[in-house]
Amino acid sequence: MNILNKEQLRATDQHTIQVQGIRSWDLMERAARELLKAITREFPHGEFSILCGPGNNGGDGLALGRMLKEKGINTQVFLLESPKYSEDNLENQKLLEEFEVFNLEKLPELWPDSIIIDALYGFGLRTGLGIEWKALFEKIEGRTCLAIDLPSGLLADELTTSPYVKADIVYTFHCPKKAFFAPEHGIESFEIIDIGLEKVGDGNYQYLADVHLLLNQPSRFAHKGTLGQALLVGGSKGMTGAIDLATKAALRGGCGIVKVYGPGCTPDLPSEALVQRDINLEYIKQTPTIDAKTTAIGIGMGMSHNGQEALLEFLSVLPPIPLVLDADALNILAKHPEKIPTGAILTPHPKELDRIVGTSKSSFERWEKAEKLAKKKGIYLIVKGANTHIFFPDGKILVNSSGNYGMAKGGSGDILTGLLTAILAQGYPIEKALPLGVYLHGLAGDIAAETLGHDAMNAGDILTFLPDAWKLLRRRACTTSKYPRRSTEQRELL
Ligand SMILES: NC(=O)C1=CN([C@@H]2O[C@H](COP(=O)(O)OP(=O)(O)OC[C@H]3O[C@@H](n4cnc5c(N)ncnc54)[C@H](O)[C@@H]3O)[C@@H](O)[C@H]2O)[C@@H](O)CC1
Ligand SMILES: Nc1ncnc2c1ncn2[C@@H]1O[C@H](COP(=O)(O)OP(=O)(O)O)[C@@H](O)[C@H]1O
Ligand SMILES: [K+]
């Protein structure tokens, strides 16, 4: 799903009107009808106070008000006094029998228990709102508030530091807006409302959807050689947990063989993994034989001088296979950015990225720097967090749609590294492997949160539910249930 900026949204709107032979008013009716469904489904017993602005966002609010009233739902509608209203706004004013006009000196008298619907401004806002809006926004703060398209005052594509509505749920049309992904804005919940806009090509900024379409179907004749070999390199004295988690994730990642190279102190790992230990006890000193389809390095390597030397030596002898660099490898490379290999996959969390590109004043600045770095160095950057962003060397950016705050526990990132390495080992091209791995990891986290709750779940639970996440994706792709070649025994097991 393309993530569109406000200019692209306007163009999509116009294109839809032309192609579908409808009026912009029809689109507003469609938007209001879909909003009506979503809101009454979520709040079947609510009464509503709608605040409408002068543009088309306000028009949506007026149309929704009319539809709520027609359904016999208690609704009060307020319209901001303005010298100029949009055409569709005026049209909707005519169709609504009763509404009150308000201004910032004469604030609306809201019912005490109603749900507020914010339809003041959408993506049409040119600049942030002034402080004169604070009194109104404070009046509705603390009440249940639903924003139409965007919380009013929030700019769709940039950092907003001026006042905006604090909404509990944003019902946003067609696609999420860039501003929703910035932690600074605190957008906790948004729901995408499909209003049947025409798709205008594949943009270079996308929200992950339909990830199951990326799945390969291994052959019935597959063997451990054809399913690929992954090599994980990492661990150091006192930091062996990370390689343990990464190994377990790789073993649930679908590849044929998982190899691990660590220092002598590497603990016992699951017996399915082929573990090779360095002659040195506390840290990796030698370069392992790299006999694998893909490799990941860095996990719990430590920042000792010896660890740094080993990493740089390893990079200098690496054959051209996909390379995942995580954790300490990133910290080491932050000191030697010229040594970051072209084509490598780096998986930093924001702090690790800051060590490479310098600190940023906002998420927007960090995203810009990540985009530039990926292009300049020809690398793939997976910047982790809520809505992990994947930056490609050609400028494409994918934003993850799975995952939750229950995953914000130590070790979650190590699991992603192991999983990505295993997926790459199977021969998935990087362009497919990264979204597939990032999405699956989040999906396993979502199933863990659903089953165990966000509070109690830990990183290991992402591993526990990885099989369910794979199965869910396979079911979506219909690749498990349709094959006639399944034996009777296999069918009975289903
Ligand atoms: N895909 C689409 O394009 C659709 C858009 N719709 C709605 O239309 C909205 C966009 O409508 P508009 O383009 O009319 O824009 P808005 O309704 O977001 O805002 C426009 C109004 O804000 C005023 N304004 C702009 N900057 C201001 C500022 N800094 N301070 C105070 N006032 C300011 C303008 O003078 C104008 O009156 C969307 O957010 C959505 O809610 C829907 O009707 C359905 C389809
Ligand atoms: N609030 C959140 N919502 C969704 N995913 C999250 C959230 N917080 C963390 N995660 C995910 O958990 C993982 C944490 O990785 P990282 O910070 O490297 O952890 P660690 O170094 O402890 O392994 C990332 O994949 C990240 O996307
Ligand atoms: K709004």
Coordinates of C-alpha atoms and ligand atoms in Angstrom, one line a residue:
M1 CA 0.0 0.0 0.0
N2 CA 1.5 3.4 -1.1
I3 CA 1.9 5.9 1.7
L4 CA 1.0 9.2 -0.1
N5 CA 1.9 12.7 0.8
K6 CA -0.8 15.5 0.6
E7 CA 0.0 16.4 -3.0
Q8 CA -0.3 12.7 -4.1
L9 CA -3.5 12.4 -2.1
R10 CA -5.0 15.3 -3.9
A11 CA -3.9 13.9 -7.2
T12 CA -5.3 10.5 -6.4
D13 CA -8.6 12.1 -5.4
Q14 CA -8.8 14.0 -8.8
H15 CA -7.8 10.9 -10.7
T16 CA -10.5 8.8 -9.0
I17 CA -13.1 11.4 -9.7
Q18 CA -12.1 11.4 -13.4
V19 CA -11.8 7.6 -13.9
Q20 CA -14.9 6.7 -11.9
G21 CA -17.0 9.6 -13.4
I22 CA -18.1 10.8 -10.0
R23 CA -18.2 14.2 -8.3
S24 CA -16.0 15.1 -5.4
W25 CA -19.2 15.3 -3.3
D26 CA -19.8 11.6 -4.1
L27 CA -16.4 10.7 -2.7
M28 CA -17.3 12.6 0.5
E29 CA -20.5 10.7 0.8
R30 CA -18.6 7.5 0.4
A31 CA -16.1 8.6 3.0
A32 CA -18.9 9.5 5.4
R33 CA -20.7 6.2 4.9
E34 CA -17.5 4.2 5.6
L35 CA -16.8 6.3 8.7
L36 CA -20.4 5.7 9.9
K37 CA -19.8 2.0 9.6
A38 CA -16.5 2.0 11.4
I39 CA -17.6 4.3 14.2
T40 CA -20.9 2.7 15.0
R41 CA -19.2 -0.7 14.9
E42 CA -16.7 0.4 17.5
F43 CA -19.1 2.6 19.6
P44 CA -22.6 1.1 19.1
H45 CA -24.1 2.9 22.1
G46 CA -22.2 6.2 21.8
E47 CA -23.6 9.7 21.3
F48 CA -21.4 12.1 19.4
S49 CA -20.3 15.8 19.2
I50 CA -18.8 16.6 15.9
L51 CA -16.5 19.6 15.4
C52 CA -16.4 20.6 11.7
G53 CA -13.9 23.0 10.0
P54 CA -14.3 25.0 6.8
G55 CA -12.8 22.6 4.3
N56 CA -13.5 19.1 3.1
N57 CA -12.5 17.6 6.4
G58 CA -15.3 19.6 7.9
G59 CA -17.5 18.5 5.0
D60 CA -16.8 14.9 6.0
G61 CA -17.9 15.8 9.5
L62 CA -21.1 17.4 8.4
A63 CA -22.0 14.4 6.1
L64 CA -21.3 12.0 9.0
G65 CA -23.4 14.1 11.3
R66 CA -26.3 13.9 8.9
M67 CA -26.0 10.1 8.6
L68 CA -25.7 9.6 12.4
K69 CA -28.8 11.6 12.9
E70 CA -30.7 9.7 10.2
K71 CA -29.9 6.6 12.1
G72 CA -31.5 8.1 15.2
I73 CA -28.2 8.4 17.0
N74 CA -27.8 11.4 19.4
T75 CA -25.4 13.8 17.6
Q76 CA -24.6 17.5 17.9
V77 CA -22.8 19.2 15.1
F78 CA -20.7 22.4 15.4
L79 CA -19.3 24.3 12.5
L80 CA -16.3 26.7 12.8
E81 CA -17.2 30.2 11.7
S82 CA -15.3 31.1 8.6
P83 CA -15.3 33.7 5.8
K84 CA -14.9 30.9 3.2
Y85 CA -16.1 27.3 3.1
S86 CA -15.3 24.6 0.5
E87 CA -18.0 23.8 -2.1
D88 CA -18.7 20.4 -0.7
N89 CA -18.8 21.8 2.8
L90 CA -21.4 24.3 1.8
E91 CA -23.4 21.6 0.0
N92 CA -23.4 19.5 3.2
Q93 CA -24.4 22.5 5.3
K94 CA -27.5 22.7 3.2
L95 CA -28.3 19.0 3.8
L96 CA -28.0 19.2 7.5
E97 CA -31.1 20.5 9.3
E98 CA -29.4 21.5 12.6
F99 CA -25.9 22.6 13.5
E100 CA -24.4 25.4 15.6
V101 CA -21.7 27.8 14.5
F102 CA -18.8 28.4 16.9
N103 CA -15.5 30.3 17.0
L104 CA -12.5 30.3 19.2
E105 CA -13.9 33.0 21.5
K106 CA -17.2 31.2 21.8
L107 CA -16.4 27.5 22.2
P108 CA -19.0 24.9 21.6
E109 CA -21.2 23.6 24.5
L110 CA -20.4 19.9 24.3
W111 CA -22.7 17.3 25.9
P112 CA -20.9 16.0 29.0
D113 CA -20.6 12.3 28.0
S114 CA -20.5 12.4 24.2
I115 CA -17.7 11.1 22.0
I116 CA -15.9 13.9 20.2
I117 CA -15.4 13.6 16.5
D118 CA -12.7 15.9 15.2
A119 CA -13.4 17.0 11.6
L120 CA -11.8 20.5 11.9
Y121 CA -8.8 20.0 9.5
G122 CA -7.3 17.2 7.5
F123 CA -4.4 17.1 5.1
G124 CA -5.3 20.5 3.7
L125 CA -3.6 22.4 6.5
R126 CA -0.8 24.6 5.1
T127 CA 1.0 25.4 8.3
G128 CA 0.7 24.4 12.0
L129 CA -2.2 26.0 14.0
G130 CA -1.6 28.9 16.3
I131 CA -1.7 28.9 20.2
E132 CA -5.3 30.4 20.0
W133 CA -6.4 26.8 19.4
K134 CA -5.1 25.5 22.7
A135 CA -8.3 26.4 24.7
L136 CA -10.5 24.3 22.4
F137 CA -8.1 21.4 22.3
E138 CA -7.7 21.4 26.1
K139 CA -11.5 21.4 26.4
I140 CA -11.7 18.1 24.6
E141 CA -8.6 16.5 26.1
G142 CA -9.3 13.6 28.3
R143 CA -12.5 12.8 26.5
T144 CA -12.8 10.0 24.0
C145 CA -11.9 11.6 20.7
L146 CA -12.0 10.2 17.2
A147 CA -10.2 12.1 14.4
I148 CA -11.3 12.1 10.8
D149 CA -8.4 11.5 8.4
L150 CA -5.8 13.3 10.7
P151 CA -5.9 14.8 14.1
S152 CA -6.7 18.4 13.4
G153 CA -3.5 20.6 13.5
L154 CA -1.2 17.7 12.7
L155 CA 0.7 18.2 9.4
A156 CA 0.5 15.1 7.2
D157 CA 4.1 14.8 6.1
E158 CA 6.3 16.7 8.6
L159 CA 7.1 17.2 12.3
T160 CA 4.3 19.2 14.1
T161 CA 5.2 21.1 17.2
S162 CA 2.2 23.4 17.1
P163 CA -1.1 22.5 18.8
Y164 CA -3.1 19.5 17.5
V165 CA -5.9 17.4 18.7
K166 CA -5.0 14.4 20.9
A167 CA -7.2 11.7 19.3
D168 CA -7.7 8.1 20.6
I169 CA -8.4 6.7 17.2
V170 CA -7.6 8.3 13.8
Y171 CA -9.9 7.0 11.0
T172 CA -7.7 7.8 8.1
F173 CA -8.7 7.6 4.4
H174 CA -7.0 5.4 1.9
C175 CA -3.5 5.1 3.5
P176 CA -1.7 6.0 6.7
K177 CA 0.1 9.4 6.7
K178 CA 3.8 9.7 7.3
A179 CA 3.2 11.8 10.5
F180 CA 1.6 8.7 12.1
F181 CA 4.9 6.9 12.3
A182 CA 6.8 9.6 14.3
P183 CA 6.8 8.6 18.0
E184 CA 6.9 12.4 18.8
H185 CA 3.3 12.7 17.6
G186 CA 2.0 10.0 19.8
I187 CA -0.5 8.6 17.4
E188 CA -1.5 5.4 19.3
S189 CA -4.1 4.0 17.0
F190 CA -5.2 4.5 13.4
E191 CA -7.6 2.6 11.2
I192 CA -7.4 2.8 7.4
I193 CA -10.7 3.5 5.8
D194 CA -11.0 2.3 2.2
I195 CA -13.0 4.7 0.1
G196 CA -12.3 3.1 -3.2
L197 CA -9.7 5.5 -4.5
E198 CA -7.9 4.5 -7.7
K199 CA -4.3 3.2 -7.3
V200 CA -1.8 5.4 -9.2
G201 CA 1.2 3.1 -9.6
D202 CA 3.6 1.8 -7.0
G203 CA 5.2 4.6 -5.1
N204 CA 8.6 4.3 -3.5
Y205 CA 7.2 4.7 0.0
Q206 CA 5.0 1.8 1.1
Y207 CA 3.2 0.4 4.0
L208 CA 3.6 -3.4 4.2
A209 CA 0.5 -5.3 3.1
D210 CA 0.0 -8.7 1.4
V211 CA 3.3 -10.0 2.5
H212 CA 2.1 -13.5 1.9
L213 CA 2.5 -12.8 -1.8
L214 CA 6.3 -12.8 -1.2
L215 CA 6.4 -16.4 -0.1
N216 CA 8.2 -19.1 -2.1
Q217 CA 6.8 -22.6 -2.2
P218 CA 9.7 -25.1 -1.6
S219 CA 9.7 -28.1 -3.8
R220 CA 8.5 -31.5 -2.5
F221 CA 12.0 -32.6 -3.5
A222 CA 13.8 -30.0 -1.3
H223 CA 16.6 -31.2 0.9
K224 CA 18.7 -29.5 3.5
G225 CA 21.2 -28.5 0.7
T226 CA 18.6 -26.8 -1.4
L227 CA 16.9 -25.0 1.5
G228 CA 20.1 -23.1 2.2
Q229 CA 22.7 -22.8 4.9
A230 CA 22.9 -19.8 7.3
L231 CA 25.9 -18.9 9.3
L232 CA 25.6 -16.8 12.5
V233 CA 28.8 -15.3 13.9
G234 CA 28.9 -13.7 17.3
G235 CA 29.0 -14.0 21.1
S236 CA 31.7 -13.1 23.6
K237 CA 32.3 -13.7 27.3
G238 CA 29.2 -12.6 29.3
M239 CA 27.2 -12.0 26.2
T240 CA 26.1 -15.4 24.9
G241 CA 22.3 -15.0 25.2
A242 CA 22.0 -13.1 22.0
I243 CA 23.5 -15.7 19.8
D244 CA 21.3 -18.3 21.5
L245 CA 18.2 -16.4 20.6
A246 CA 19.4 -15.7 17.0
T247 CA 20.2 -19.4 16.5
K248 CA 16.8 -20.5 17.8
A249 CA 15.1 -18.0 15.4
A250 CA 17.2 -19.1 12.5
L251 CA 16.1 -22.7 13.3
R252 CA 12.5 -21.5 12.9
G253 CA 13.3 -19.6 9.8
G254 CA 12.9 -22.4 7.2
C255 CA 16.5 -22.9 6.0
G256 CA 18.2 -26.2 5.7
I257 CA 21.2 -25.8 8.0
V258 CA 22.0 -23.3 10.7
K259 CA 25.7 -23.0 11.5
V260 CA 27.1 -20.9 14.4
Y261 CA 30.6 -19.7 15.0
G262 CA 31.4 -18.3 18.4
P263 CA 34.1 -18.1 21.0
G264 CA 35.1 -21.0 23.2
C265 CA 32.6 -19.9 25.8
T266 CA 29.6 -20.3 23.5
P267 CA 27.0 -22.2 25.5
D268 CA 25.3 -25.3 24.4
L269 CA 22.9 -24.4 21.6
P270 CA 20.0 -26.5 20.3
S271 CA 21.4 -29.7 18.9
E272 CA 19.9 -28.9 15.4
A273 CA 22.5 -26.2 15.0
L274 CA 26.1 -27.0 13.9
V275 CA 28.3 -25.1 16.3
Q276 CA 31.9 -24.4 15.8
R277 CA 34.0 -22.8 18.6
D278 CA 37.0 -20.5 18.2
I279 CA 40.2 -21.5 19.8
N280 CA 39.9 -18.4 21.9
L281 CA 37.7 -18.7 25.0
E282 CA 36.3 -15.2 25.5
Y283 CA 36.0 -13.6 22.1
I284 CA 36.2 -14.6 18.4
K285 CA 39.8 -14.4 17.2
Q286 CA 39.9 -16.4 14.0
T287 CA 37.9 -16.1 10.9
P288 CA 35.5 -19.0 10.4
T289 CA 35.2 -20.9 7.1
I290 CA 32.4 -19.2 5.3
D291 CA 30.6 -22.1 3.7
A292 CA 27.0 -20.8 3.7
K293 CA 24.4 -19.0 1.5
T294 CA 24.2 -16.1 3.9
T295 CA 25.7 -14.9 7.1
A296 CA 24.9 -12.6 10.0
I297 CA 27.6 -11.2 12.2
G298 CA 27.7 -9.0 15.2
I299 CA 25.3 -10.5 17.6
G300 CA 26.7 -10.1 21.1
M301 CA 30.3 -9.8 19.8
G302 CA 31.3 -7.2 22.3
M303 CA 33.3 -4.0 21.6
S304 CA 36.7 -5.2 22.7
H305 CA 39.7 -4.4 20.5
N306 CA 39.9 -8.1 19.6
G307 CA 36.3 -8.3 18.6
Q308 CA 36.7 -5.3 16.4
E309 CA 39.7 -6.8 14.7
A310 CA 37.9 -10.0 14.1
L311 CA 35.0 -8.3 12.5
L312 CA 37.1 -6.2 10.1
E313 CA 39.1 -9.3 9.1
F314 CA 35.9 -11.2 8.6
L315 CA 34.5 -8.5 6.3
S316 CA 37.7 -8.4 4.3
V317 CA 37.5 -12.1 3.4
L318 CA 33.7 -12.4 2.9
P319 CA 32.5 -13.9 -0.3
P320 CA 29.6 -12.1 -2.1
I321 CA 26.7 -13.5 -0.1
P322 CA 24.0 -11.6 1.7
L323 CA 25.4 -10.2 4.9
V324 CA 23.3 -9.1 7.9
L325 CA 25.1 -6.8 10.3
D326 CA 23.6 -6.3 13.8
A327 CA 24.4 -5.0 17.3
D328 CA 28.1 -4.7 18.0
A329 CA 29.0 -5.1 14.4
L330 CA 27.1 -1.8 13.9
N331 CA 28.8 -0.1 16.8
I332 CA 32.2 -1.2 15.4
L333 CA 31.3 0.0 11.9
A334 CA 30.1 3.3 13.3
K335 CA 33.8 3.9 14.0
H336 CA 34.9 2.7 10.5
P337 CA 32.0 3.8 8.2
E338 CA 34.2 3.4 5.2
K339 CA 34.3 -0.3 5.9
I340 CA 30.5 -0.8 5.6
P341 CA 30.3 -3.2 2.7
T342 CA 28.1 -2.3 -0.3
G343 CA 25.0 -4.5 -0.4
A344 CA 25.1 -5.3 3.3
I345 CA 21.9 -5.4 5.4
L346 CA 22.2 -3.3 8.6
T347 CA 19.6 -3.7 11.3
P348 CA 20.1 -0.8 13.7
H349 CA 17.7 0.4 16.4
P350 CA 17.5 4.3 16.3
K351 CA 20.4 4.7 18.8
E352 CA 22.6 2.4 16.8
L353 CA 21.8 4.3 13.6
D354 CA 22.6 7.6 15.4
R355 CA 26.0 6.2 16.2
I356 CA 26.6 5.8 12.4
V357 CA 24.9 9.0 11.0
G358 CA 24.9 11.3 14.1
T359 CA 22.1 12.2 16.4
S360 CA 18.9 13.7 14.9
K361 CA 16.4 16.2 16.3
S362 CA 13.4 14.3 15.1
S363 CA 12.4 11.0 13.5
F364 CA 11.9 12.8 10.2
E365 CA 15.5 13.9 10.3
R366 CA 16.6 10.4 11.2
W367 CA 14.6 8.9 8.3
E368 CA 16.2 11.4 5.9
K369 CA 19.6 10.5 7.1
A370 CA 18.9 6.7 6.8
E371 CA 17.5 7.2 3.3
K372 CA 20.7 9.1 2.3
L373 CA 23.0 6.5 3.8
A374 CA 21.3 3.6 2.1
K375 CA 21.6 5.4 -1.2
K376 CA 25.1 6.6 -0.7
K377 CA 26.6 3.3 0.5
G378 CA 24.3 1.0 -1.6
I379 CA 23.1 -0.8 1.5
Y380 CA 19.8 -1.9 3.1
L381 CA 18.9 -0.4 6.4
I382 CA 16.3 -1.9 8.7
V383 CA 15.6 0.8 11.3
K384 CA 13.8 -1.0 14.1
G385 CA 11.1 0.2 16.4
A386 CA 7.3 0.5 16.2
N387 CA 6.7 0.6 12.5
T388 CA 10.2 -0.6 11.5
H389 CA 11.4 1.2 8.4
I390 CA 13.3 -0.6 5.7
F391 CA 15.4 1.7 3.5
F392 CA 16.6 0.3 0.1
P393 CA 19.6 1.5 -1.9
D394 CA 17.3 2.6 -4.7
G395 CA 15.4 5.0 -2.4
K396 CA 12.5 2.7 -1.7
I397 CA 11.2 2.8 1.9
L398 CA 8.9 0.1 3.4
V399 CA 7.1 0.6 6.7
N400 CA 6.2 -2.4 8.7
S401 CA 2.6 -2.8 9.7
S402 CA 3.0 -5.7 12.2
G403 CA 4.4 -5.7 15.8
N404 CA 3.5 -4.2 19.1
Y405 CA 5.0 -2.7 22.2
G406 CA 5.0 -6.1 23.9
M407 CA 8.1 -6.7 21.8
A408 CA 10.0 -3.9 23.4
K409 CA 12.0 -6.3 25.5
G410 CA 15.7 -7.3 25.3
G411 CA 16.5 -9.9 22.8
S412 CA 13.7 -9.2 20.3
G413 CA 16.2 -7.8 17.8
D414 CA 18.4 -10.8 18.0
I415 CA 15.5 -12.9 16.9
L416 CA 14.9 -10.7 13.9
T417 CA 18.6 -11.1 12.9
G418 CA 18.4 -14.9 13.1
L419 CA 15.1 -15.0 11.2
L420 CA 16.3 -12.7 8.4
T421 CA 19.5 -14.8 8.0
A422 CA 17.5 -18.0 7.6
I423 CA 15.1 -16.5 5.1
L424 CA 18.0 -15.1 3.0
A425 CA 19.8 -18.4 3.1
Q426 CA 16.8 -20.0 1.3
G427 CA 17.6 -17.8 -1.7
Y428 CA 14.8 -15.2 -1.3
P429 CA 16.1 -12.1 -3.0
I430 CA 16.9 -9.3 -0.5
E431 CA 14.0 -7.2 -1.8
K432 CA 11.6 -10.0 -0.7
A433 CA 13.5 -11.4 2.3
L434 CA 13.6 -8.2 4.3
P435 CA 9.9 -7.3 4.2
L436 CA 9.0 -11.0 4.8
G437 CA 11.3 -11.3 7.8
V438 CA 10.4 -8.0 9.4
Y439 CA 6.7 -8.6 8.9
L440 CA 6.8 -12.2 10.2
H441 CA 8.8 -11.2 13.3
G442 CA 6.1 -8.6 14.1
L443 CA 3.3 -11.0 13.3
A444 CA 4.8 -13.6 15.7
G445 CA 4.9 -10.7 18.3
D446 CA 1.3 -9.9 17.6
I447 CA 0.2 -13.5 18.1
A448 CA 2.3 -13.6 21.3
A449 CA 0.7 -10.5 22.6
E450 CA -2.8 -11.8 21.7
T451 CA -2.1 -15.1 23.6
L452 CA 0.0 -14.0 26.6
G453 CA -0.7 -10.2 26.8
H454 CA 1.7 -7.4 26.1
D455 CA 3.0 -7.2 29.6
A456 CA 4.1 -10.7 30.3
M457 CA 5.4 -11.7 26.8
N458 CA 9.1 -11.6 26.3
A459 CA 11.5 -12.0 23.4
G460 CA 11.5 -15.8 23.7
D461 CA 7.7 -15.8 23.1
I462 CA 8.3 -14.3 19.7
L463 CA 10.1 -17.5 18.9
T464 CA 7.4 -19.6 20.4
F465 CA 4.8 -18.1 18.1
L466 CA 6.9 -17.9 14.9
P467 CA 5.4 -21.2 13.7
D468 CA 1.9 -19.7 14.0
A469 CA 3.0 -16.6 12.2
W470 CA 4.5 -18.8 9.3
K471 CA 1.3 -20.9 9.2
L472 CA -0.9 -17.8 9.1
L473 CA 1.1 -16.4 6.2
R474 CA 1.0 -19.7 4.4
R475 CA -2.8 -19.9 4.9
R476 CA -3.2 -16.4 3.5
A477 CA -1.1 -17.5 0.5
C478 CA -3.2 -20.7 0.2
T479 CA -0.1 -22.7 -0.4
T480 CA -0.6 -25.3 2.3
S481 CA -4.1 -26.5 1.8
K482 CA -4.5 -26.8 -1.9
Y483 CA -1.9 -29.4 -2.9
P484 CA -3.4 -32.6 -4.2
R485 CA -0.1 -34.4 -3.7
R486 CA -0.7 -34.6 0.1
S487 CA -0.9 -38.1 1.5
T488 CA -3.9 -39.4 3.4
E489 CA -1.9 -39.2 6.6
Q490 CA -1.0 -35.6 6.0
R491 CA -4.6 -34.7 5.2
E492 CA -5.8 -36.3 8.4
L493 CA -3.4 -34.2 10.4
L494 CA -4.9 -31.0 9.1
Ligands
LIG1 N1 -8.8 11.5 -0.9 C1 -9.3 12.6 -0.7 O1 -8.7 13.5 -1.1 C2 -10.5 12.9 0.1 C3 -10.5 13.9 1.0 N2 -11.5 14.1 1.9 C4 -11.3 15.0 3.0 O2 -10.8 16.2 2.6 C5 -9.8 16.6 3.5 C6 -8.9 17.6 2.8 O3 -9.8 18.7 2.5 P1 -9.3 20.1 2.2 O4 -8.3 20.1 1.1 O5 -10.5 21.0 2.0 O6 -8.5 20.6 3.5 P2 -8.9 20.6 5.0 O7 -10.3 20.5 5.3 O8 -7.9 19.8 5.7 O9 -8.5 22.1 5.4 C7 -8.7 23.2 4.5 C8 -9.2 24.4 5.2 O10 -8.2 24.8 6.2 C9 -7.8 26.1 6.0 N3 -6.4 26.3 6.4 C10 -5.3 25.8 5.8 N4 -4.2 26.1 6.5 C11 -4.6 26.7 7.6 C12 -4.0 27.2 8.8 N5 -2.6 27.1 8.9 N6 -4.7 27.7 9.8 C13 -6.0 27.8 9.7 N7 -6.7 27.4 8.6 C14 -6.0 26.8 7.6 C15 -8.1 26.4 4.5 O11 -8.3 27.8 4.3 C16 -9.3 25.6 4.3 O12 -10.5 26.3 4.7 C17 -9.1 15.3 3.9 O13 -8.3 15.4 5.0 C18 -10.3 14.4 4.0 O14 -10.9 14.6 5.3 C19 -12.7 13.2 1.9 O15 -13.8 14.0 1.7 C20 -12.7 12.1 1.0 C21 -11.7 12.0 -0.1
LIG2 N1 6.8 -0.6 20.3 C1 7.1 -1.5 19.4 N2 6.2 -1.9 18.4 C2 6.6 -2.8 17.5 N3 7.8 -3.4 17.5 C3 8.7 -3.1 18.5 C4 8.4 -2.1 19.4 N4 9.5 -2.0 20.2 C5 10.4 -2.9 19.8 N5 9.9 -3.5 18.7 C6 10.7 -4.5 17.9 O1 11.5 -5.3 18.7 C7 12.8 -5.4 18.2 C8 13.8 -4.8 19.2 O2 15.1 -4.8 18.6 P1 16.4 -4.3 19.4 O3 16.1 -2.9 20.0 O4 17.5 -4.5 18.6 O5 16.4 -5.3 20.7 P2 17.6 -6.2 21.3 O6 18.9 -5.4 21.0 O7 17.3 -6.2 22.7 O8 17.5 -7.5 20.6 C9 12.8 -4.7 16.8 O9 12.5 -5.7 15.8 C10 11.6 -3.8 17.0 O10 11.0 -3.5 15.7
K3 K -9.5 16.0 11.5

